GROMACS .gro file of C-alpha atoms in nm:
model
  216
    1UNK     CA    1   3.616   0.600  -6.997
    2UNK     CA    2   3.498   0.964  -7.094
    3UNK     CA    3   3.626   1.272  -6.895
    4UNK     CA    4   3.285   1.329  -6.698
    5UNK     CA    5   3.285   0.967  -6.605
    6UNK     CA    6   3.660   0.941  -6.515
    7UNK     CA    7   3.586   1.265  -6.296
    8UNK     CA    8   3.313   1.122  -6.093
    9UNK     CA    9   3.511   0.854  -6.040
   10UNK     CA   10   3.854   1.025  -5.875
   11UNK     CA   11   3.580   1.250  -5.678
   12UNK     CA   12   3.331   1.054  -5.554
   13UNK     CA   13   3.344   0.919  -5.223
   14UNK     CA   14   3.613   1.194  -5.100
   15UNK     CA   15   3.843   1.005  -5.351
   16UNK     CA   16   4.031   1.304  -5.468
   17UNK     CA   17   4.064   1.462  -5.051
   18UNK     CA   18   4.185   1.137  -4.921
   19UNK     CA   19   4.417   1.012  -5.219
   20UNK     CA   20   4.591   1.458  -5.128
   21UNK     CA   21   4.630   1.348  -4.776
   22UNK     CA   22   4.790   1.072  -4.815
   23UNK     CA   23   5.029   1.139  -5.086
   24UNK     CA   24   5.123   1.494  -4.954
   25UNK     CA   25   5.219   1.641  -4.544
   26UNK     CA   26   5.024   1.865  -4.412
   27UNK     CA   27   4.953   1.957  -4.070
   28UNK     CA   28   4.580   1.898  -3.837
   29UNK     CA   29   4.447   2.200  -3.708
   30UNK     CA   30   4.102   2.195  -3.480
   31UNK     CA   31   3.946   2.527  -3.568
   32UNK     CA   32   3.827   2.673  -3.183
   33UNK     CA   33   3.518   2.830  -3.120
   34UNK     CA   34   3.445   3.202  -3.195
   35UNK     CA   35   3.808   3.273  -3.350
   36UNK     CA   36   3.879   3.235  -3.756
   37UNK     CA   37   4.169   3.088  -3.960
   38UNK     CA   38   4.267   3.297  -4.232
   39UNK     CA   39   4.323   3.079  -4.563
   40UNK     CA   40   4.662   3.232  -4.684
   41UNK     CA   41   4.773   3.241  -5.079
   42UNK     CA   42   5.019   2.947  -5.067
   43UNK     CA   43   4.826   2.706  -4.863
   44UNK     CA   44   4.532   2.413  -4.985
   45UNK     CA   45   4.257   2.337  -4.689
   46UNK     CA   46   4.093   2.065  -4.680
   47UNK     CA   47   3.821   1.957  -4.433
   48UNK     CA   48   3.881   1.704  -4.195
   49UNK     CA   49   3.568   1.628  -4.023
   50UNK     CA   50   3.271   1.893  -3.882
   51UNK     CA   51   3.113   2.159  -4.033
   52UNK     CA   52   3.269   2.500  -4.121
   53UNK     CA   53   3.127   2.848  -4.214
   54UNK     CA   54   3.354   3.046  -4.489
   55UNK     CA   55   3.359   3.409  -4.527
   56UNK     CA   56   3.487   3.550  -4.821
   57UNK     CA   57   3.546   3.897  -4.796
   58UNK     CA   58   3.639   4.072  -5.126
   59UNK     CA   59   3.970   4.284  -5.117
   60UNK     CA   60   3.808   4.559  -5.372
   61UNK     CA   61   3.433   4.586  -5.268
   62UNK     CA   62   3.512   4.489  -4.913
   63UNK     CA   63   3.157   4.282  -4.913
   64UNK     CA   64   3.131   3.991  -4.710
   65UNK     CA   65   2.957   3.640  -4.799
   66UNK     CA   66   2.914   3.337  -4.591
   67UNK     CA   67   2.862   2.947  -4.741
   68UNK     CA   68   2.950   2.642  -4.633
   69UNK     CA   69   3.181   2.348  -4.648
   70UNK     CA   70   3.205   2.011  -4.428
   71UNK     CA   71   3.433   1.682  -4.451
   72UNK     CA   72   3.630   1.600  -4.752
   73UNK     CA   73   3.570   1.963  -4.877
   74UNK     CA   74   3.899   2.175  -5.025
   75UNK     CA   75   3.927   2.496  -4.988
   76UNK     CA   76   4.183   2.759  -5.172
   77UNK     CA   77   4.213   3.104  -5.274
   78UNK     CA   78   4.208   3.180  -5.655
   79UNK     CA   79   4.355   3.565  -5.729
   80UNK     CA   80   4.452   3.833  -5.467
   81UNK     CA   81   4.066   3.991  -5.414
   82UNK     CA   82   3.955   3.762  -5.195
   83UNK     CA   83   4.010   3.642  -4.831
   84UNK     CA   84   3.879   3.319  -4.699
   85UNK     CA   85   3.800   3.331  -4.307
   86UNK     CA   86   3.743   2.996  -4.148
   87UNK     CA   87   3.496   2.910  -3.870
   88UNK     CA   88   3.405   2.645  -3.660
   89UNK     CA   89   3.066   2.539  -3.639
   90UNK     CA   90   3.059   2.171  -3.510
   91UNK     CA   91   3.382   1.964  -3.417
   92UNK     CA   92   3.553   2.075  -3.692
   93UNK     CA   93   3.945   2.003  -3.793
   94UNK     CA   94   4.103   2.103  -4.102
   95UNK     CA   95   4.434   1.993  -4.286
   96UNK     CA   96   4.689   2.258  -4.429
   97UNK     CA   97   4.908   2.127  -4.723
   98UNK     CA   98   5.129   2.368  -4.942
   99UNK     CA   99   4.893   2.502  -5.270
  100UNK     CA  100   5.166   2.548  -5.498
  101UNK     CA  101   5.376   2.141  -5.439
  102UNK     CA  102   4.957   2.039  -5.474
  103UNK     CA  103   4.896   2.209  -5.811
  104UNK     CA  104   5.241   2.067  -5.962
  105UNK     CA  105   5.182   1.727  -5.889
  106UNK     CA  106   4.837   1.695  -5.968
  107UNK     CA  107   4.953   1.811  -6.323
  108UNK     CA  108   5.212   1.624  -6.362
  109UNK     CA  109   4.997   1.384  -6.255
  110UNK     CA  110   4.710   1.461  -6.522
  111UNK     CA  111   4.473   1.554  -6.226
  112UNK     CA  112   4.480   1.934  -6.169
  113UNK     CA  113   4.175   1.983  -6.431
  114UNK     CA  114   3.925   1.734  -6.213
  115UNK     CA  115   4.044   1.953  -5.911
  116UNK     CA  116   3.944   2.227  -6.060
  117UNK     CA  117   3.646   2.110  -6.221
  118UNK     CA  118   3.543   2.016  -5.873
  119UNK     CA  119   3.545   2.357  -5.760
  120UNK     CA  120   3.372   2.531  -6.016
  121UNK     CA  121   3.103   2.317  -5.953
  122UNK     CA  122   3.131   2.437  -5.565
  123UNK     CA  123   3.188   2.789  -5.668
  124UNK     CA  124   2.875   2.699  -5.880
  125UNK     CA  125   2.669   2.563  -5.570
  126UNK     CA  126   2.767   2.870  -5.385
  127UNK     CA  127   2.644   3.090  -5.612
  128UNK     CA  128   2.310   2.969  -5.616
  129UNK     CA  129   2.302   2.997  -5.259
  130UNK     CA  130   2.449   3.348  -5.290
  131UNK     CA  131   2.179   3.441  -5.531
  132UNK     CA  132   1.940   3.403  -5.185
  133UNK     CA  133   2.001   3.741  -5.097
  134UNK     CA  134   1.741   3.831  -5.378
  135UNK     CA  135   1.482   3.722  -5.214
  136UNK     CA  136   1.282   3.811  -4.882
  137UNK     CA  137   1.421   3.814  -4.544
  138UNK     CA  138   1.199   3.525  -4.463
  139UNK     CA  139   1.288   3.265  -4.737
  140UNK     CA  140   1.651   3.321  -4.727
  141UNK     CA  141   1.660   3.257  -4.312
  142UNK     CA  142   1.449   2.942  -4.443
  143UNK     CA  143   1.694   2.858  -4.741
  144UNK     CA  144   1.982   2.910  -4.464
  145UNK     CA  145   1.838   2.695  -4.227
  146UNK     CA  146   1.758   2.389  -4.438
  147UNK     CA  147   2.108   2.382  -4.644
  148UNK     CA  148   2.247   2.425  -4.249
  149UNK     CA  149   2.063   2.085  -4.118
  150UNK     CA  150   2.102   1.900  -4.424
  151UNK     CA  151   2.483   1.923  -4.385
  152UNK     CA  152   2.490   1.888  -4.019
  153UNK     CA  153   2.261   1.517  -4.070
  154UNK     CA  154   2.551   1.437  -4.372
  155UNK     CA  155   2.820   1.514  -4.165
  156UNK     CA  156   2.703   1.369  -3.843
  157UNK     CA  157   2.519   1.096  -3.960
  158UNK     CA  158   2.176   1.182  -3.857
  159UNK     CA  159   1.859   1.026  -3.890
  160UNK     CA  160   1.638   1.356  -3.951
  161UNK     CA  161   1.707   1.698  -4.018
  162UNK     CA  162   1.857   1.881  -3.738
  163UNK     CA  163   1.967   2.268  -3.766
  164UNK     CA  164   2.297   2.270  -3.499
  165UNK     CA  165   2.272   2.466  -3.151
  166UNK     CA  166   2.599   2.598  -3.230
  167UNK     CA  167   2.427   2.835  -3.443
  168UNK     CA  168   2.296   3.105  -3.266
  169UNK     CA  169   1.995   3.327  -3.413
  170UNK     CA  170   2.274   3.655  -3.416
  171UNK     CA  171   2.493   3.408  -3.635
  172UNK     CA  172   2.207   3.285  -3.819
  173UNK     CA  173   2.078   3.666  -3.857
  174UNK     CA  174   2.441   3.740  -3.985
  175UNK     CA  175   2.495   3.512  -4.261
  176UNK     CA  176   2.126   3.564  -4.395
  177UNK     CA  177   2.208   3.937  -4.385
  178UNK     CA  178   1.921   4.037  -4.198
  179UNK     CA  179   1.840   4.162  -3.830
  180UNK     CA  180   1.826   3.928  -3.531
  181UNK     CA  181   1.442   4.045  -3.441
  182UNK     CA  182   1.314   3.928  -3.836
  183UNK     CA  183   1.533   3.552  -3.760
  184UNK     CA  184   1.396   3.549  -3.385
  185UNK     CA  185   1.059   3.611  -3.538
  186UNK     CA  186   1.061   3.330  -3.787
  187UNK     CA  187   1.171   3.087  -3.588
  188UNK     CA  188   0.945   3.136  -3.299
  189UNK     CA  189   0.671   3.122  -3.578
  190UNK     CA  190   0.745   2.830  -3.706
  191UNK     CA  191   0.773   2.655  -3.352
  192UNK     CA  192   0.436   2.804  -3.304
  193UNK     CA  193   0.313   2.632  -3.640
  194UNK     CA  194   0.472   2.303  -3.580
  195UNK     CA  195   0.713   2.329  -3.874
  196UNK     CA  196   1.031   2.254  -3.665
  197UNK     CA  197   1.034   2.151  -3.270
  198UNK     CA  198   1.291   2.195  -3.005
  199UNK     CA  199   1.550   1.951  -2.936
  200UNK     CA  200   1.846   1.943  -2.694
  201UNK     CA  201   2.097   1.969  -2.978
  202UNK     CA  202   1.953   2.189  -3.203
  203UNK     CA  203   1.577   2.187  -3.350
  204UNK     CA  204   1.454   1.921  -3.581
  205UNK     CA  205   1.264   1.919  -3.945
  206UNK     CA  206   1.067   1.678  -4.075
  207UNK     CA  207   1.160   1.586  -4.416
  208UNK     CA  208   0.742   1.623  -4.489
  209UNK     CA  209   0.761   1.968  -4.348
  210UNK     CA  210   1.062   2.088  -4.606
  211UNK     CA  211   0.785   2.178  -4.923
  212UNK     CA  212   0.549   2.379  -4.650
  213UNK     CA  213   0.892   2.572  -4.585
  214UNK     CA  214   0.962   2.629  -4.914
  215UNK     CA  215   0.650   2.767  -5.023
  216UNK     CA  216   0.656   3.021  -4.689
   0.00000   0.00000   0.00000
């Protein structure tokens, strides 16, 4: 078996998450509402269940930047510039195991390089996503939205699209870096235009309205 193929073997299906938590203690935490966990240096995150927003704020340029990461993610710090801030979003619960006893087994045991591999290609994912803040207010509240529901109908199983309640235009506003009137704006719009309706938990997409959205 070839590297790339032995790699989407150990990750796929949360292989690599669940084979760390049950070879190595950690301890269950239930992120609360509106209060962060800060990821320190020596410890390995990895996402229970829920959804989760990370900041990362940079040490040197003291810039902020939000993505995010649901269950059977792993989170970690790599150098001393950055600071990962932890939020809940939905029912989330994260496990804390020790970075450093993580790393040295997982190359003694031949597996550190897949871990890594596997977040480059986040770091990767993120970037993209990053890279939003290049373009108009408008499309990156839309490019926010849609990578928001699409997690929260992985994580919880959904049958549609559904962008979470939890979220609240300020938040949403926030992590798009853009004022609350432009995000209250856009969404009222696109109520208005039948893009995305109302629902008790949040408001729902249709998968034949994402292209429309796209092109806005």
């Amino acid at each position: 078996m070839d590297f790339l193929s032995l790699h989407e073997k150990i990750t796929e299906h949360q292989n690599l998450s669940l084979f760390l938590l049950n070879k190595f203690s950690h301890s269950k935490i239930e992120l609360k509402k509106n209060s962060e966990y800060n990821v320190l240096e020596n410890e390995f995150i990895i996402v229970l269940n829920g959804l989760l927003i990370k900041r990362n704020s940079n040490r040197i340029t003291g810039e902020y930047q939000y993505s995010f990461d649901s269950e059977g993610d792993f989170i970690f710090t790599v150098g001393e510039e950055e600071n990962y801030y932890l939020s809940n979003i939905k029912k989330c619960q994260i496990a804390v195991l020790n970075k450093e006893i993580v790393f040295d087994a997982l190359e003694k045991d031949g597996l550190l390089v897949h871990l890594f591999l596997e977040q480059y290609l986040k770091v990767e994912e993120e970037m993209h996503f990053f890279n939003l803040h290049l373009l108009n207010s408008n499309k990156r509240i839309i490019h926010y939205i849609l990578q928001i529901s699409r997690l929260n109908q992985q994580t919880f199983k959904l049958p549609y699209l559904l962008f979470p309640k939890e979220i609240t235009v300020t938040s949403l506003a926030k992590y798009c870096n853009c004022n609350r009137i432009t995000a209250s704006r856009l969404i009222s719009k696109l109520k208005e235009q039948h893009y995305i309706f109302p629902e008790k938990d949040g408001f729902m997409i249709p998968e034949e309205n994402i292209e429309y959205l796209l092109e806005m």
